Amino acid sequence: MRPRSLNFEQLVNVNRQELLNDKESISKIEMRLEKKQEALALKQRKEFEYKS
């Protein structure tokens, strides 16, 4: 929760830090999603090879 009485510069700095934190969180989520997609693709490939 932000304090109510921030001057413009402080508000900009707080917003910038929040955006950087969001960007880092999004990057971590994207990496986890990519790993899950790679694992699924590998599993599907193995299942296809097994059936062939």
PDB file of N, CA and C in Angstrom:
ATOM      1  N   MET A   1       0.844  -1.178   0.000  1.00  0.00           N
ATOM      2  CA  MET A   1       0.000   0.000   0.000  1.00  0.00           C
ATOM      3  C   MET A   1       0.890   1.241   0.000  1.00  0.00           C
ATOM      4  N   ARG A   2       0.571   2.173  -0.835  1.00  0.00           N
ATOM      5  CA  ARG A   2       1.360   3.397  -0.934  1.00  0.00           C
ATOM      6  C   ARG A   2       0.922   4.416   0.099  1.00  0.00           C
ATOM      7  N   PRO A   3       1.888   5.179   0.608  1.00  0.00           N
ATOM      8  CA  PRO A   3       1.506   6.331   1.443  1.00  0.00           C
ATOM      9  C   PRO A   3       0.757   7.345   0.579  1.00  0.00           C
ATOM     10  N   ARG A   4      -0.136   8.087   1.182  1.00  0.00           N
ATOM     11  CA  ARG A   4      -0.946   9.027   0.408  1.00  0.00           C
ATOM     12  C   ARG A   4      -0.181  10.256  -0.055  1.00  0.00           C
ATOM     13  N   SER A   5       0.764  10.727   0.730  1.00  0.00           N
ATOM     14  CA  SER A   5       1.399  12.000   0.398  1.00  0.00           C
ATOM     15  C   SER A   5       2.784  11.803  -0.214  1.00  0.00           C
ATOM     16  N   LEU A   6       2.801  11.448  -1.486  1.00  0.00           N
ATOM     17  CA  LEU A   6       4.056  11.336  -2.219  1.00  0.00           C
ATOM     18  C   LEU A   6       4.149  12.505  -3.194  1.00  0.00           C
ATOM     19  N   ASN A   7       5.346  13.035  -3.343  1.00  0.00           N
ATOM     20  CA  ASN A   7       5.482  14.048  -4.384  1.00  0.00           C
ATOM     21  C   ASN A   7       5.620  13.331  -5.729  1.00  0.00           C
ATOM     22  N   PHE A   8       5.625  14.081  -6.795  1.00  0.00           N
ATOM     23  CA  PHE A   8       5.615  13.494  -8.135  1.00  0.00           C
ATOM     24  C   PHE A   8       6.815  12.586  -8.355  1.00  0.00           C
ATOM     25  N   GLU A   9       7.987  13.019  -7.987  1.00  0.00           N
ATOM     26  CA  GLU A   9       9.204  12.238  -8.197  1.00  0.00           C
ATOM     27  C   GLU A   9       9.161  10.916  -7.419  1.00  0.00           C
ATOM     28  N   GLN A  10       8.678  10.973  -6.194  1.00  0.00           N
ATOM     29  CA  GLN A  10       8.562   9.751  -5.396  1.00  0.00           C
ATOM     30  C   GLN A  10       7.554   8.788  -6.019  1.00  0.00           C
ATOM     31  N   LEU A  11       6.458   9.343  -6.500  1.00  0.00           N
ATOM     32  CA  LEU A  11       5.440   8.519  -7.131  1.00  0.00           C
ATOM     33  C   LEU A  11       5.990   7.847  -8.394  1.00  0.00           C
ATOM     34  N   VAL A  12       6.736   8.599  -9.182  1.00  0.00           N
ATOM     35  CA  VAL A  12       7.354   8.036 -10.383  1.00  0.00           C
ATOM     36  C   VAL A  12       8.300   6.891  -9.995  1.00  0.00           C
ATOM     37  N   ASN A  13       9.096   7.095  -8.966  1.00  0.00           N
ATOM     38  CA  ASN A  13      10.036   6.058  -8.531  1.00  0.00           C
ATOM     39  C   ASN A  13       9.307   4.813  -8.021  1.00  0.00           C
ATOM     40  N   VAL A  14       8.248   5.019  -7.273  1.00  0.00           N
ATOM     41  CA  VAL A  14       7.463   3.882  -6.785  1.00  0.00           C
ATOM     42  C   VAL A  14       6.852   3.126  -7.954  1.00  0.00           C
ATOM     43  N   ASN A  15       6.277   3.842  -8.895  1.00  0.00           N
ATOM     44  CA  ASN A  15       5.668   3.205 -10.063  1.00  0.00           C
ATOM     45  C   ASN A  15       6.712   2.466 -10.891  1.00  0.00           C
ATOM     46  N   ARG A  16       7.861   3.059 -11.063  1.00  0.00           N
ATOM     47  CA  ARG A  16       8.938   2.422 -11.829  1.00  0.00           C
ATOM     48  C   ARG A  16       9.350   1.113 -11.158  1.00  0.00           C
ATOM     49  N   GLN A  17       9.503   1.137  -9.847  1.00  0.00           N
ATOM     50  CA  GLN A  17       9.898  -0.078  -9.126  1.00  0.00           C
ATOM     51  C   GLN A  17       8.816  -1.156  -9.230  1.00  0.00           C
ATOM     52  N   GLU A  18       7.566  -0.743  -9.131  1.00  0.00           N
ATOM     53  CA  GLU A  18       6.474  -1.714  -9.267  1.00  0.00           C
ATOM     54  C   GLU A  18       6.464  -2.329 -10.658  1.00  0.00           C
ATOM     55  N   LEU A  19       6.722  -1.518 -11.679  1.00  0.00           N
ATOM     56  CA  LEU A  19       6.778  -2.044 -13.043  1.00  0.00           C
ATOM     57  C   LEU A  19       7.936  -3.020 -13.215  1.00  0.00           C
ATOM     58  N   LEU A  20       9.083  -2.701 -12.646  1.00  0.00           N
ATOM     59  CA  LEU A  20      10.225  -3.611 -12.729  1.00  0.00           C
ATOM     60  C   LEU A  20       9.921  -4.925 -12.030  1.00  0.00           C
ATOM     61  N   ASN A  21       9.267  -4.852 -10.874  1.00  0.00           N
ATOM     62  CA  ASN A  21       8.884  -6.065 -10.151  1.00  0.00           C
ATOM     63  C   ASN A  21       7.887  -6.886 -10.970  1.00  0.00           C
ATOM     64  N   ASP A  22       6.923  -6.203 -11.595  1.00  0.00           N
ATOM     65  CA  ASP A  22       5.953  -6.896 -12.441  1.00  0.00           C
ATOM     66  C   ASP A  22       6.645  -7.561 -13.620  1.00  0.00           C
ATOM     67  N   LYS A  23       7.578  -6.852 -14.234  1.00  0.00           N
ATOM     68  CA  LYS A  23       8.295  -7.398 -15.382  1.00  0.00           C
ATOM     69  C   LYS A  23       9.061  -8.654 -14.985  1.00  0.00           C
ATOM     70  N   GLU A  24       9.686  -8.615 -13.810  1.00  0.00           N
ATOM     71  CA  GLU A  24      10.430  -9.777 -13.326  1.00  0.00           C
ATOM     72  C   GLU A  24       9.480 -10.949 -13.064  1.00  0.00           C
ATOM     73  N   SER A  25       8.350 -10.683 -12.463  1.00  0.00           N
ATOM     74  CA  SER A  25       7.369 -11.740 -12.199  1.00  0.00           C
ATOM     75  C   SER A  25       6.852 -12.343 -13.499  1.00  0.00           C
ATOM     76  N   ILE A  26       6.561 -11.496 -14.458  1.00  0.00           N
ATOM     77  CA  ILE A  26       6.068 -11.967 -15.755  1.00  0.00           C
ATOM     78  C   ILE A  26       7.125 -12.828 -16.437  1.00  0.00           C
ATOM     79  N   SER A  27       8.380 -12.419 -16.370  1.00  0.00           N
ATOM     80  CA  SER A  27       9.455 -13.207 -16.971  1.00  0.00           C
ATOM     81  C   SER A  27       9.547 -14.589 -16.338  1.00  0.00           C
ATOM     82  N   LYS A  28       9.427 -14.652 -15.022  1.00  0.00           N
ATOM     83  CA  LYS A  28       9.472 -15.945 -14.332  1.00  0.00           C
ATOM     84  C   LYS A  28       8.304 -16.834 -14.754  1.00  0.00           C
ATOM     85  N   ILE A  29       7.125 -16.240 -14.853  1.00  0.00           N
ATOM     86  CA  ILE A  29       5.943 -17.004 -15.275  1.00  0.00           C
ATOM     87  C   ILE A  29       6.122 -17.511 -16.705  1.00  0.00           C
ATOM     88  N   GLU A  30       6.646 -16.654 -17.588  1.00  0.00           N
ATOM     89  CA  GLU A  30       6.872 -17.059 -18.975  1.00  0.00           C
ATOM     90  C   GLU A  30       7.869 -18.207 -19.056  1.00  0.00           C
ATOM     91  N   MET A  31       8.919 -18.146 -18.252  1.00  0.00           N
ATOM     92  CA  MET A  31       9.915 -19.214 -18.256  1.00  0.00           C
ATOM     93  C   MET A  31       9.303 -20.533 -17.796  1.00  0.00           C
ATOM     94  N   ARG A  32       8.489 -20.478 -16.734  1.00  0.00           N
ATOM     95  CA  ARG A  32       7.830 -21.700 -16.257  1.00  0.00           C
ATOM     96  C   ARG A  32       6.892 -22.268 -17.326  1.00  0.00           C
ATOM     97  N   LEU A  33       6.163 -21.395 -18.014  1.00  0.00           N
ATOM     98  CA  LEU A  33       5.251 -21.824 -19.062  1.00  0.00           C
ATOM     99  C   LEU A  33       6.021 -22.473 -20.213  1.00  0.00           C
ATOM    100  N   GLU A  34       7.134 -21.864 -20.616  1.00  0.00           N
ATOM    101  CA  GLU A  34       7.947 -22.435 -21.686  1.00  0.00           C
ATOM    102  C   GLU A  34       8.456 -23.820 -21.304  1.00  0.00           C
ATOM    103  N   LYS A  35       8.905 -23.991 -20.059  1.00  0.00           N
ATOM    104  CA  LYS A  35       9.388 -25.300 -19.607  1.00  0.00           C
ATOM    105  C   LYS A  35       8.270 -26.327 -19.646  1.00  0.00           C
ATOM    106  N   LYS A  36       7.068 -25.932 -19.224  1.00  0.00           N
ATOM    107  CA  LYS A  36       5.935 -26.860 -19.254  1.00  0.00           C
ATOM    108  C   LYS A  36       5.591 -27.229 -20.691  1.00  0.00           C
ATOM    109  N   GLN A  37       5.633 -26.258 -21.598  1.00  0.00           N
ATOM    110  CA  GLN A  37       5.325 -26.529 -23.000  1.00  0.00           C
ATOM    111  C   GLN A  37       6.379 -27.458 -23.610  1.00  0.00           C
ATOM    112  N   GLU A  38       7.653 -27.247 -23.267  1.00  0.00           N
ATOM    113  CA  GLU A  38       8.718 -28.114 -23.765  1.00  0.00           C
ATOM    114  C   GLU A  38       8.537 -29.536 -23.247  1.00  0.00           C
ATOM    115  N   ALA A  39       8.190 -29.670 -21.968  1.00  0.00           N
ATOM    116  CA  ALA A  39       7.979 -30.990 -21.381  1.00  0.00           C
ATOM    117  C   ALA A  39       6.800 -31.695 -22.051  1.00  0.00           C
ATOM    118  N   LEU A  40       5.736 -30.961 -22.313  1.00  0.00           N
ATOM    119  CA  LEU A  40       4.567 -31.539 -22.975  1.00  0.00           C
ATOM    120  C   LEU A  40       4.920 -31.982 -24.398  1.00  0.00           C
ATOM    121  N   ALA A  41       5.659 -31.147 -25.124  1.00  0.00           N
ATOM    122  CA  ALA A  41       6.055 -31.496 -26.486  1.00  0.00           C
ATOM    123  C   ALA A  41       6.936 -32.744 -26.481  1.00  0.00           C
ATOM    124  N   LEU A  42       7.840 -32.837 -25.531  1.00  0.00           N
ATOM    125  CA  LEU A  42       8.713 -34.009 -25.427  1.00  0.00           C
ATOM    126  C   LEU A  42       7.889 -35.258 -25.118  1.00  0.00           C
ATOM    127  N   LYS A  43       6.936 -35.138 -24.199  1.00  0.00           N
ATOM    128  CA  LYS A  43       6.069 -36.264 -23.844  1.00  0.00           C
ATOM    129  C   LYS A  43       5.267 -36.723 -25.055  1.00  0.00           C
ATOM    130  N   GLN A  44       4.710 -35.779 -25.805  1.00  0.00           N
ATOM    131  CA  GLN A  44       3.917 -36.119 -26.985  1.00  0.00           C
ATOM    132  C   GLN A  44       4.792 -36.779 -28.045  1.00  0.00           C
ATOM    133  N   ARG A  45       6.020 -36.285 -28.206  1.00  0.00           N
ATOM    134  CA  ARG A  45       6.948 -36.865 -29.175  1.00  0.00           C
ATOM    135  C   ARG A  45       7.271 -38.310 -28.800  1.00  0.00           C
ATOM    136  N   LYS A  46       7.521 -38.548 -27.505  1.00  0.00           N
ATOM    137  CA  LYS A  46       7.828 -39.905 -27.039  1.00  0.00           C
ATOM    138  C   LYS A  46       6.636 -40.829 -27.242  1.00  0.00           C
ATOM    139  N   GLU A  47       5.434 -40.348 -26.960  1.00  0.00           N
ATOM    140  CA  GLU A  47       4.235 -41.157 -27.150  1.00  0.00           C
ATOM    141  C   GLU A  47       4.034 -41.490 -28.620  1.00  0.00           C
ATOM    142  N   PHE A  48       4.310 -40.528 -29.489  1.00  0.00           N
ATOM    143  CA  PHE A  48       4.175 -40.752 -30.934  1.00  0.00           C
ATOM    144  C   PHE A  48       5.187 -41.787 -31.402  1.00  0.00           C
ATOM    145  N   GLU A  49       6.432 -41.669 -30.920  1.00  0.00           N
ATOM    146  CA  GLU A  49       7.474 -42.631 -31.308  1.00  0.00           C
ATOM    147  C   GLU A  49       7.131 -44.017 -30.795  1.00  0.00           C
ATOM    148  N   TYR A  50       6.538 -44.099 -29.614  1.00  0.00           N
ATOM    149  CA  TYR A  50       6.164 -45.388 -29.021  1.00  0.00           C
ATOM    150  C   TYR A  50       5.092 -46.074 -29.852  1.00  0.00           C
ATOM    151  N   LYS A  51       4.136 -45.263 -30.378  1.00  0.00           N
ATOM    152  CA  LYS A  51       3.036 -45.820 -31.175  1.00  0.00           C
ATOM    153  C   LYS A  51       3.512 -46.256 -32.554  1.00  0.00           C
ATOM    154  N   SER A  52       4.549 -45.636 -33.052  1.00  0.00           N
ATOM    155  CA  SER A  52       5.031 -45.940 -34.413  1.00  0.00           C
ATOM    156  C   SER A  52       5.821 -47.215 -34.463  1.00  0.00           C
TER     157      SER A  52
END
